[in-house]
Short mmCIF file of C-alpha atoms and ligand atoms in Angstrom, two decimals:
data_model
loop_
_atom_site.label_atom_id
_atom_site.label_comp_id
_atom_site.label_asym_id
_atom_site.label_seq_id
_atom_site.Cartn_x
_atom_site.Cartn_y
_atom_site.Cartn_z
CA MET A 1 163.16 -168.69 -113.15
CA GLN A 2 162.81 -165.00 -113.85
CA ARG A 3 163.93 -165.40 -117.44
CA GLY A 4 161.60 -168.28 -118.16
CA TYR A 5 162.38 -171.98 -118.40
CA PRO A 6 165.99 -173.03 -119.05
CA HIS A 7 165.11 -175.13 -122.10
CA LYS A 8 168.64 -175.00 -123.51
CA GLU A 9 170.11 -176.36 -120.29
CA TRP A 10 167.44 -179.05 -120.04
CA ALA A 11 168.12 -180.10 -123.65
CA LEU A 12 171.81 -180.41 -122.77
CA LEU A 13 170.98 -182.54 -119.72
CA ARG A 14 168.63 -184.78 -121.71
CA ARG A 15 171.42 -185.36 -124.21
CA GLU A 16 174.47 -185.58 -121.95
CA ALA A 17 173.29 -186.45 -118.42
CA PRO A 18 169.59 -187.36 -118.26
CA VAL A 19 169.90 -188.26 -114.57
CA PHE A 20 172.21 -185.57 -113.24
CA ARG A 21 173.54 -185.11 -109.71
CA TYR A 22 173.12 -181.48 -108.67
CA GLU A 23 175.18 -180.32 -105.70
CA ARG A 24 175.48 -176.73 -104.59
CA PRO A 25 176.00 -175.23 -101.15
CA ASP A 26 172.57 -173.59 -100.86
CA VAL A 27 170.46 -176.52 -102.10
CA VAL A 28 169.87 -180.01 -100.69
CA PRO A 29 171.65 -182.29 -103.24
CA PHE A 30 169.31 -183.97 -105.71
CA TRP A 31 169.16 -185.87 -109.00
CA ALA A 32 167.68 -183.90 -111.90
CA VAL A 33 165.56 -186.29 -114.01
CA THR A 34 164.91 -184.68 -117.38
CA ARG A 35 163.76 -187.41 -119.81
CA HIS A 36 160.13 -188.38 -120.45
CA ALA A 37 160.75 -192.16 -120.05
CA ASP A 38 162.68 -191.80 -116.78
CA ILE A 39 160.01 -189.56 -115.23
CA ILE A 40 157.41 -192.21 -116.08
CA THR A 41 159.57 -194.96 -114.54
CA VAL A 42 159.95 -193.06 -111.27
CA SER A 43 156.34 -191.82 -111.06
CA ARG A 44 154.88 -195.28 -111.64
CA ASP A 45 156.84 -196.90 -108.82
CA PRO A 46 155.78 -195.26 -105.54
CA GLY A 47 157.03 -198.38 -103.71
CA LEU A 48 160.59 -197.59 -104.71
CA PHE A 49 160.29 -193.80 -105.03
CA ARG A 50 158.23 -192.32 -102.21
CA SER A 51 156.73 -188.89 -101.83
CA THR A 52 157.93 -186.85 -98.85
CA LYS A 53 157.73 -183.37 -97.37
CA TYR A 54 160.26 -182.34 -100.06
CA LEU A 55 157.59 -181.65 -102.63
CA PHE A 56 160.05 -179.72 -104.74
CA VAL A 57 163.66 -178.68 -104.47
CA THR A 58 164.40 -175.08 -103.61
CA VAL A 59 166.82 -172.98 -101.63
CA ASP A 60 166.36 -172.81 -97.87
CA GLN A 61 165.38 -176.46 -97.35
CA GLU A 62 166.11 -178.02 -94.02
CA GLY A 63 165.83 -181.27 -92.10
CA ALA A 64 165.35 -184.86 -93.13
CA PRO A 65 162.82 -185.50 -95.88
CA ASP A 66 160.44 -187.38 -93.57
CA ASP A 67 160.61 -185.39 -90.34
CA ASP A 68 157.31 -184.31 -88.85
CA ALA A 69 157.70 -180.63 -89.60
CA VAL A 70 155.52 -180.66 -92.69
CA ILE A 71 153.68 -177.50 -93.66
CA LEU A 72 150.70 -179.44 -94.95
CA ARG A 73 149.91 -183.17 -94.84
CA GLN A 74 148.14 -183.85 -98.08
CA LEU A 75 147.98 -186.14 -101.12
CA LEU A 76 151.23 -184.99 -102.66
CA ASN A 77 153.33 -186.05 -99.69
CA MET A 78 151.40 -189.24 -98.87
CA ASN A 79 152.18 -192.78 -100.03
CA PRO A 80 150.18 -195.94 -100.67
CA PRO A 81 148.01 -197.25 -99.12
CA GLU A 82 147.22 -194.04 -97.17
CA HIS A 83 147.40 -191.94 -100.32
CA GLY A 84 144.65 -193.90 -102.10
CA ALA A 85 142.38 -193.80 -99.07
CA TYR A 86 142.66 -190.01 -98.88
CA ARG A 87 142.30 -189.52 -102.62
CA LYS A 88 138.99 -191.39 -102.53
CA VAL A 89 137.46 -188.73 -100.26
CA VAL A 90 136.98 -186.25 -103.11
CA ASN A 91 137.86 -188.28 -106.20
CA ALA A 92 134.25 -188.67 -107.34
CA ARG A 93 133.94 -184.89 -107.66
CA PHE A 94 136.86 -184.63 -110.08
CA THR A 95 136.18 -187.46 -112.55
CA PRO A 96 135.65 -186.43 -116.20
CA ARG A 97 131.93 -187.14 -115.87
CA ALA A 98 131.49 -185.16 -112.63
CA VAL A 99 133.45 -182.25 -114.04
CA GLN A 100 131.45 -182.24 -117.28
CA LYS A 101 128.42 -181.24 -115.22
CA LEU A 102 130.16 -177.94 -114.47
CA ALA A 103 130.62 -177.13 -118.17
CA ALA A 104 127.80 -174.60 -118.46
CA GLN A 105 128.89 -172.84 -115.27
CA VAL A 106 132.50 -172.65 -116.45
CA GLU A 107 131.41 -171.25 -119.84
CA GLU A 108 129.42 -168.61 -118.04
CA VAL A 109 132.25 -167.56 -115.70
CA THR A 110 134.63 -167.43 -118.68
CA ALA A 111 132.24 -165.19 -120.62
CA GLU A 112 131.81 -162.96 -117.58
CA VAL A 113 135.57 -162.61 -117.12
CA LEU A 114 136.06 -161.74 -120.79
CA ASP A 115 133.12 -159.32 -120.77
CA SER A 116 134.97 -157.29 -118.16
CA LEU A 117 137.57 -156.48 -120.85
CA ALA A 118 135.01 -154.89 -123.16
CA GLY A 119 135.15 -151.14 -123.77
CA ARG A 120 138.92 -150.99 -123.28
CA GLU A 121 141.98 -151.75 -125.38
CA GLU A 122 144.55 -152.69 -122.74
CA CYS A 123 144.65 -154.85 -119.62
CA ASP A 124 146.90 -156.93 -117.40
CA PHE A 125 145.87 -160.32 -118.70
CA VAL A 126 147.07 -162.18 -115.58
CA THR A 127 145.27 -160.32 -112.85
CA GLU A 128 142.18 -159.56 -114.94
CA VAL A 129 141.70 -162.86 -116.76
CA SER A 130 143.96 -165.84 -116.02
CA ALA A 131 143.83 -165.52 -112.25
CA LYS A 132 140.09 -165.06 -112.14
CA LEU A 133 138.73 -168.14 -113.89
CA PRO A 134 140.47 -170.94 -111.90
CA LEU A 135 139.85 -169.14 -108.65
CA ALA A 136 136.18 -168.61 -109.42
CA VAL A 137 135.68 -172.23 -110.47
CA ILE A 138 137.40 -173.84 -107.48
CA ALA A 139 135.80 -171.40 -105.05
CA GLU A 140 132.35 -172.20 -106.51
CA MET A 141 133.07 -175.92 -106.13
CA PHE A 142 133.90 -175.29 -102.47
CA GLY A 143 130.97 -172.97 -101.92
CA ILE A 144 133.26 -170.09 -100.89
CA PRO A 145 131.47 -166.72 -101.19
CA ARG A 146 132.73 -164.16 -103.70
CA SER A 147 133.73 -161.71 -101.02
CA ASP A 148 136.45 -164.14 -99.89
CA TRP A 149 137.96 -164.96 -103.29
CA SER A 150 140.63 -162.27 -103.08
CA LEU A 151 141.75 -163.67 -99.71
CA MET A 152 142.18 -167.12 -101.33
CA PHE A 153 144.18 -165.50 -104.13
CA ARG A 154 146.55 -163.74 -101.74
CA LEU A 155 147.09 -166.77 -99.52
CA SER A 156 147.74 -169.18 -102.35
CA ASN A 157 150.29 -166.77 -103.86
CA SER A 158 152.06 -166.63 -100.52
CA MET A 159 152.23 -170.41 -100.22
CA ILE A 160 153.47 -171.03 -103.74
CA ALA A 161 155.91 -168.18 -104.25
CA PRO A 162 157.03 -167.09 -100.79
CA SER A 163 160.40 -165.96 -102.13
CA ASP A 164 158.85 -163.52 -104.58
CA PRO A 165 159.38 -159.96 -103.30
CA GLU A 166 156.01 -158.79 -104.67
CA TYR A 167 154.26 -161.19 -102.30
CA ALA A 168 156.79 -161.43 -99.47
CA GLY A 169 157.75 -157.82 -98.77
CA THR A 170 160.39 -157.95 -96.08
CA ARG A 171 159.30 -161.24 -94.51
CA SER A 172 161.34 -164.45 -94.68
CA ILE A 173 160.14 -167.46 -96.67
CA LYS A 174 159.32 -169.34 -93.50
CA GLU A 175 157.34 -166.48 -92.01
CA MET A 176 155.39 -166.06 -95.24
CA VAL A 177 154.42 -169.72 -95.51
CA GLU A 178 153.61 -170.01 -91.82
CA GLN A 179 151.40 -166.93 -91.83
CA ALA A 180 149.55 -168.01 -94.97
CA ARG A 181 148.98 -171.48 -93.59
CA LEU A 182 147.60 -170.07 -90.36
CA GLU A 183 145.15 -167.82 -92.20
CA PHE A 184 144.07 -170.65 -94.49
CA PHE A 185 143.50 -172.94 -91.52
CA GLN A 186 141.47 -170.37 -89.60
CA TYR A 187 139.27 -169.79 -92.61
CA PHE A 188 138.76 -173.48 -93.42
CA SER A 189 138.07 -174.42 -89.77
CA GLN A 190 135.00 -172.19 -89.88
CA LEU A 191 133.95 -173.63 -93.23
CA VAL A 192 134.24 -177.18 -91.84
CA GLU A 193 132.16 -176.30 -88.82
CA ASP A 194 129.49 -174.77 -91.02
CA ARG A 195 129.33 -177.76 -93.43
CA ARG A 196 129.13 -180.24 -90.57
CA LYS A 197 126.10 -178.42 -89.23
CA THR A 198 124.47 -177.87 -92.62
CA PRO A 199 125.98 -180.02 -95.35
CA ARG A 200 125.52 -178.84 -98.94
CA ASP A 201 126.31 -180.33 -102.31
CA ASP A 202 129.85 -178.95 -102.48
CA VAL A 203 133.49 -180.10 -102.10
CA ALA A 204 133.77 -178.45 -98.67
CA SER A 205 130.92 -180.63 -97.37
CA ALA A 206 132.45 -183.77 -98.92
CA LEU A 207 135.68 -183.06 -97.06
CA ALA A 208 134.11 -181.93 -93.78
CA ASN A 209 131.98 -185.07 -93.60
CA GLY A 210 134.38 -187.43 -95.37
CA THR A 211 136.01 -190.49 -93.82
CA VAL A 212 139.26 -192.39 -94.25
CA ASN A 213 139.07 -196.07 -93.31
CA GLY A 214 135.80 -195.38 -91.55
CA GLU A 215 137.09 -192.47 -89.42
CA PRO A 216 136.58 -188.72 -89.96
CA LEU A 217 139.71 -186.99 -91.32
CA PRO A 218 142.02 -185.70 -88.56
CA GLN A 219 141.87 -181.88 -88.35
CA PHE A 220 145.39 -181.20 -89.68
CA GLU A 221 144.96 -183.51 -92.68
CA MET A 222 141.53 -182.09 -93.39
CA LEU A 223 142.66 -178.45 -93.36
CA SER A 224 145.70 -179.39 -95.43
CA TYR A 225 143.39 -180.98 -98.01
CA PHE A 226 141.42 -177.73 -98.32
CA ALA A 227 144.61 -175.74 -98.80
CA LEU A 228 145.98 -178.20 -101.36
CA LEU A 229 142.88 -178.07 -103.54
CA ILE A 230 142.70 -174.27 -103.47
CA ILE A 231 146.40 -173.83 -104.26
CA ALA A 232 146.72 -176.63 -106.82
CA GLY A 233 143.64 -175.51 -108.70
CA ASN A 234 144.69 -171.90 -108.87
CA GLU A 235 148.30 -171.38 -109.69
CA THR A 236 148.72 -174.03 -112.35
CA THR A 237 145.69 -173.32 -114.51
CA ARG A 238 146.34 -169.60 -114.25
CA ASN A 239 149.76 -170.04 -115.76
CA ALA A 240 148.55 -172.33 -118.51
CA ILE A 241 146.07 -169.60 -119.52
CA THR A 242 148.65 -166.82 -119.48
CA GLY A 243 151.37 -168.92 -121.08
CA GLY A 244 148.93 -170.20 -123.70
CA LEU A 245 147.93 -166.73 -124.85
CA TYR A 246 151.58 -165.69 -124.82
CA ALA A 247 152.45 -168.68 -127.03
CA LEU A 248 149.64 -167.83 -129.45
CA ILE A 249 150.76 -164.18 -129.63
CA ASP A 250 154.31 -165.38 -130.21
CA HIS A 251 153.18 -167.74 -133.01
CA PRO A 252 150.77 -165.69 -135.15
CA ASP A 253 150.42 -168.49 -137.71
CA GLN A 254 149.04 -170.78 -134.99
CA MET A 255 146.74 -168.03 -133.69
CA ARG A 256 145.36 -167.55 -137.25
CA LEU A 257 144.86 -171.28 -137.66
CA PHE A 258 143.08 -171.53 -134.32
CA LYS A 259 140.76 -168.63 -135.11
CA GLN A 260 139.63 -170.31 -138.34
CA ASN A 261 137.72 -172.94 -136.38
CA PRO A 262 138.01 -172.55 -132.60
CA SER A 263 135.50 -175.27 -131.65
CA ALA A 264 137.12 -177.95 -133.78
CA MET A 265 140.66 -176.97 -132.89
CA VAL A 266 140.36 -176.29 -129.18
CA LYS A 267 141.09 -179.76 -127.78
CA PRO A 268 144.43 -180.38 -129.49
CA ALA A 269 145.30 -176.67 -129.02
CA VAL A 270 144.83 -176.97 -125.25
CA GLU A 271 146.94 -180.13 -125.11
CA GLU A 272 149.71 -178.33 -126.97
CA ILE A 273 149.39 -175.35 -124.62
CA LEU A 274 149.76 -177.73 -121.68
CA ARG A 275 152.83 -179.35 -123.23
CA TRP A 276 154.34 -176.01 -124.19
CA THR A 277 153.70 -174.13 -120.95
CA SER A 278 154.06 -177.10 -118.54
CA PRO A 279 153.15 -174.92 -115.54
CA VAL A 280 154.55 -177.29 -112.90
CA ILE A 281 158.33 -177.25 -113.06
CA GLN A 282 159.04 -180.24 -110.82
CA PHE A 283 157.88 -182.53 -108.07
CA THR A 284 160.30 -184.78 -106.21
CA ARG A 285 160.52 -188.35 -105.01
CA VAL A 286 162.93 -189.97 -102.51
CA ALA A 287 164.50 -193.40 -103.12
CA ASN A 288 163.37 -196.12 -100.69
CA ALA A 289 166.39 -198.31 -101.48
CA ASP A 290 169.63 -198.27 -103.43
CA THR A 291 168.75 -198.54 -107.10
CA GLU A 292 169.74 -197.51 -110.60
CA LEU A 293 168.18 -195.06 -113.02
CA HIS A 294 169.43 -194.53 -116.55
CA GLY A 295 172.77 -196.09 -115.58
CA ARG A 296 173.28 -193.89 -112.51
CA LYS A 297 173.54 -195.38 -109.04
CA ILE A 298 170.88 -193.85 -106.79
CA GLN A 299 171.29 -194.35 -103.07
CA LYS A 300 168.58 -194.91 -100.50
CA ASP A 301 167.14 -191.52 -99.40
CA ASP A 302 168.48 -189.64 -102.42
CA ILE A 303 166.09 -186.99 -103.76
CA LEU A 304 165.01 -187.03 -107.40
CA ALA A 305 163.44 -183.96 -109.02
CA LEU A 306 161.19 -184.73 -112.00
CA PHE A 307 161.34 -181.87 -114.50
CA TYR A 308 158.06 -182.06 -116.42
CA PRO A 309 158.72 -179.16 -118.85
CA SER A 310 161.89 -180.94 -119.93
CA ALA A 311 160.04 -184.23 -120.49
CA ASN A 312 157.58 -182.27 -122.60
CA ARG A 313 160.34 -181.20 -124.99
CA ASP A 314 161.97 -184.64 -125.14
CA GLU A 315 163.14 -185.15 -128.72
CA GLU A 316 162.62 -188.91 -128.43
CA ILE A 317 158.92 -188.50 -127.77
CA PHE A 318 157.86 -185.34 -129.60
CA GLU A 319 158.65 -184.76 -133.24
CA ASP A 320 160.16 -181.32 -133.67
CA SER A 321 159.67 -180.80 -129.93
CA GLY A 322 160.65 -177.12 -130.00
CA ARG A 323 157.78 -176.26 -132.37
CA PHE A 324 154.47 -174.96 -131.01
CA ASP A 325 151.90 -176.85 -133.06
CA ILE A 326 148.24 -176.68 -132.03
CA GLN A 327 147.44 -179.70 -134.21
CA ARG A 328 150.09 -181.92 -132.66
CA ASP A 329 149.01 -185.56 -132.63
CA PRO A 330 149.92 -187.67 -130.70
CA ASN A 331 150.65 -185.44 -127.73
CA ASN A 332 151.54 -187.56 -124.72
CA HIS A 333 152.72 -184.70 -122.54
CA LEU A 334 153.38 -185.06 -118.82
CA ALA A 335 152.13 -181.64 -117.72
CA PHE A 336 149.80 -183.37 -115.22
CA GLY A 337 152.39 -185.92 -114.10
CA ILE A 338 151.64 -189.64 -114.35
CA GLY A 339 151.05 -192.66 -112.13
CA GLU A 340 150.07 -192.65 -108.46
CA HIS A 341 149.91 -188.85 -108.08
CA PHE A 342 148.51 -188.00 -111.52
CA CYS A 343 146.80 -184.64 -111.22
CA LEU A 344 143.43 -184.96 -109.52
CA GLY A 345 142.23 -181.78 -111.24
CA ALA A 346 143.29 -182.66 -114.80
CA SER A 347 139.72 -182.92 -116.17
CA LEU A 348 138.74 -179.69 -114.45
CA ALA A 349 141.80 -177.87 -115.75
CA ARG A 350 141.11 -179.13 -119.28
CA LEU A 351 137.50 -177.95 -119.07
CA GLU A 352 138.57 -174.48 -117.94
CA LEU A 353 141.31 -174.19 -120.55
CA GLN A 354 139.05 -175.36 -123.37
CA SER A 355 136.37 -172.90 -122.37
CA MET A 356 138.85 -170.03 -122.08
CA PHE A 357 140.75 -170.64 -125.32
CA ARG A 358 137.67 -171.32 -127.43
CA GLN A 359 136.11 -168.07 -126.25
CA LEU A 360 139.36 -166.15 -126.66
CA ALA A 361 139.77 -167.42 -130.22
CA GLU A 362 136.18 -166.48 -131.01
CA ARG A 363 136.17 -163.08 -129.37
CA PHE A 364 139.64 -161.56 -129.71
CA ASP A 365 140.04 -159.82 -133.07
CA TYR A 366 143.66 -159.43 -132.19
CA ALA A 367 145.92 -159.46 -129.12
CA GLU A 368 149.50 -158.35 -128.69
CA LEU A 369 151.88 -157.59 -125.85
CA ALA A 370 151.66 -154.02 -124.59
CA GLY A 371 154.76 -154.22 -122.39
CA PRO A 372 157.20 -156.71 -120.91
CA ILE A 373 155.89 -159.73 -119.04
CA GLN A 374 156.92 -160.20 -115.39
CA ARG A 375 157.64 -163.67 -114.10
CA MET A 376 157.14 -165.08 -110.64
CA ARG A 377 160.15 -166.28 -108.68
CA SER A 378 159.42 -169.92 -107.90
CA SER A 379 161.09 -173.28 -108.44
CA LEU A 380 157.71 -175.05 -108.46
CA VAL A 381 155.49 -173.12 -110.84
CA GLY A 382 156.58 -171.31 -113.99
CA GLY A 383 154.40 -168.35 -113.26
CA ILE A 384 153.78 -165.07 -115.04
CA LYS A 385 152.64 -162.36 -112.64
CA HIS A 386 151.83 -159.63 -115.11
CA MET A 387 151.27 -159.60 -118.86
CA PRO A 388 150.05 -156.29 -120.29
CA ILE A 389 148.22 -156.80 -123.57
CA ARG A 390 146.57 -154.62 -126.19
CA TYR A 391 143.52 -156.19 -127.81
CA ARG A 392 140.18 -155.82 -129.50
CA ILE A 393 137.39 -157.99 -128.15
CA ARG A 394 133.95 -158.73 -129.59
CA PRO A 395 130.84 -158.76 -127.45
CA SER A 396 129.68 -162.10 -126.13
CA THR A 397 127.54 -163.97 -128.69
CA ASP A 398 124.91 -165.18 -126.25
C1 HEM B 1 147.01 -176.70 -115.93
C2 HEM B 1 146.69 -177.00 -114.71
C3 HEM B 1 147.34 -178.05 -113.85
C4 HEM B 1 148.57 -178.63 -113.96
C5 HEM B 1 149.63 -178.37 -115.01
C6 HEM B 1 148.71 -179.57 -112.86
C7 HEM B 1 149.81 -180.38 -112.64
C8 HEM B 1 149.92 -181.32 -111.65
C9 HEM B 1 151.04 -182.19 -111.44
C10 HEM B 1 152.32 -182.18 -112.29
C11 HEM B 1 150.78 -182.97 -110.36
C12 HEM B 1 151.69 -183.96 -109.65
C13 HEM B 1 151.99 -185.21 -110.29
C14 HEM B 1 152.97 -186.04 -109.53
O1 HEM B 1 153.55 -185.68 -108.48
O2 HEM B 1 153.19 -187.14 -110.01
C15 HEM B 1 149.48 -182.59 -109.88
C16 HEM B 1 148.86 -183.14 -108.77
C17 HEM B 1 147.69 -182.66 -108.24
N1 HEM B 1 146.85 -181.70 -108.79
FE1 HEM B 1 147.16 -180.71 -110.49
N2 HEM B 1 147.57 -179.51 -112.10
C18 HEM B 1 146.71 -178.60 -112.67
C19 HEM B 1 145.45 -178.26 -112.23
C20 HEM B 1 144.86 -178.74 -111.10
C21 HEM B 1 143.54 -178.39 -110.65
C22 HEM B 1 142.56 -177.47 -111.37
C23 HEM B 1 143.34 -179.02 -109.48
C24 HEM B 1 142.07 -178.91 -108.70
C25 HEM B 1 141.76 -179.15 -107.61
C26 HEM B 1 144.54 -179.82 -109.19
C27 HEM B 1 144.75 -180.63 -108.10
C28 HEM B 1 145.81 -181.50 -107.94
C29 HEM B 1 145.95 -182.39 -106.79
C30 HEM B 1 145.01 -182.50 -105.62
C31 HEM B 1 147.14 -183.12 -106.99
C32 HEM B 1 147.73 -184.19 -106.07
C33 HEM B 1 147.31 -185.55 -106.54
C34 HEM B 1 147.90 -186.68 -105.75
O3 HEM B 1 148.93 -186.53 -105.11
O4 HEM B 1 147.26 -187.75 -105.78
N3 HEM B 1 145.43 -179.62 -110.20
N4 HEM B 1 148.96 -181.60 -110.69
#
C-alpha cells in the first residue's frame, strides 16, 4: 500500500461486489469483505467464522490455515472458549476504568514528547512523535526500562512489516519474522523470570503469574502474549497519530475548528481520526462450514478478509463518508473491530490519542508538510514511516 489506501477500489467493491472472491497466483485465495454490515456479521459469529494462523492475507503465505507452524499463539488466532480464558488474564488492566488511572502519566509523556520539538522548526513527525508515545506507554505498563525501548521498536517493526526494505535489508520475510520472534522471546523470558521472583504492579507480572483454567500459561503462549501486546499497542496507535495530523494538515478548516476549543472537540475529533485513518487494514476469518454471505456461497475453510478502512467509508452507514468531519455524530466506525476479538487496547489507544491531539491543537501554532510522506509496505497496517513537517510549537503550559 505504498500509495495509501485504495479507497476508489474499495468503493467499487462495496457497490458492485461487497463479498468478492480474490484469486491471484501469489496469494492464497480469499473473499474480500468490504461492507460495514457484513464485517459485523462475520466478526460476531466466531462459531461459524474462526480465527486461524492466517491473521491477514499477504503474499508468501503457505500451508493450511490451522497447521501448527504458527509464529505466535495469541488472542488473535484463538477461538472460544480458549480465547476468553486467555483474554481474562490481562483484561482487568485494559478496561476503561483501569486505563483512566494512567491519564496523568500519559499526559506527562505526551508533553515530554512534544517538548522535544521545541527550539526547532522541522522534524520527522513519525520517529520523533508518533512512534514515541505508544511505545512509552505500553513499555511503562510492562515495566520495561527506557534503555530497552528502542529494541522493542525495532522488533515490532520487523514483525509487522517484514517485507519493507527499510526494515528487512536483504533478508527474506521468513528470516525477518523468525529472527524478531527469537529476540522478543529471549527478552521476555528474562522478564518473566524476574517478575516471578519479584512480582510488581505491572502487566508483565500479571502475565508471568497469570493462570488459564487454574494452570500457569504455557511458555510459548505466554511469550506470544507479551509480543502481541507490544506489537498491537505500538504500530496501530502510531499510525493513527501520524495519519490524524496528516488529515488535519490536509483539511485546514477542520484544524482551525479544532484549535478553537481543543478540550471540547477532542473526543469526536479522535473518533473521526480513527474512522478516517483506520490503521488496521484487515484481519481474516476462516469459515467453519459451508455458508452464505451477502448472496455469495462461502465454502468450509474459505478465508475471508475483513477490510475495516472500507467499512469505515461505507456510504450506507456514514453520511458523506468521504468527508473528514471532526464533529461527526454518530460515528460507529470499526477501526477497533467488533465482537469476540474487539480491540483489547481500545480504551488505552483512545486515551493516548485524546492526550496527543488535545496537546497538539493547543500547542501547534501551525504545522505543514515539509516533504513527501513515506509509507510502510504492509498488508496489515496502513503505516507511514516518515512524515517531515514544518511547525511552530508553544511551550508547555504547565
Ligand atoms: C489506534 C489504535 C488501535 C487500533 C486501530 C487497533 C485495532 C484493532 C483491531 C482491528 C483488532 C482486531 C479485531 C478483530 O479481529 O475482530 C484489534 C485487536 C487487538 N488489539 Fe488493538 N488496536 C489499536 C490499539 C491497541 C493497543 C494500544 C493495544 C494494547 C495493548 C491493542 C491490543 C489489541 C489486542 C491484544 C487485540 C486482540 C484482541 C483479541 O483477539 O481478543 N490494540 N485491535
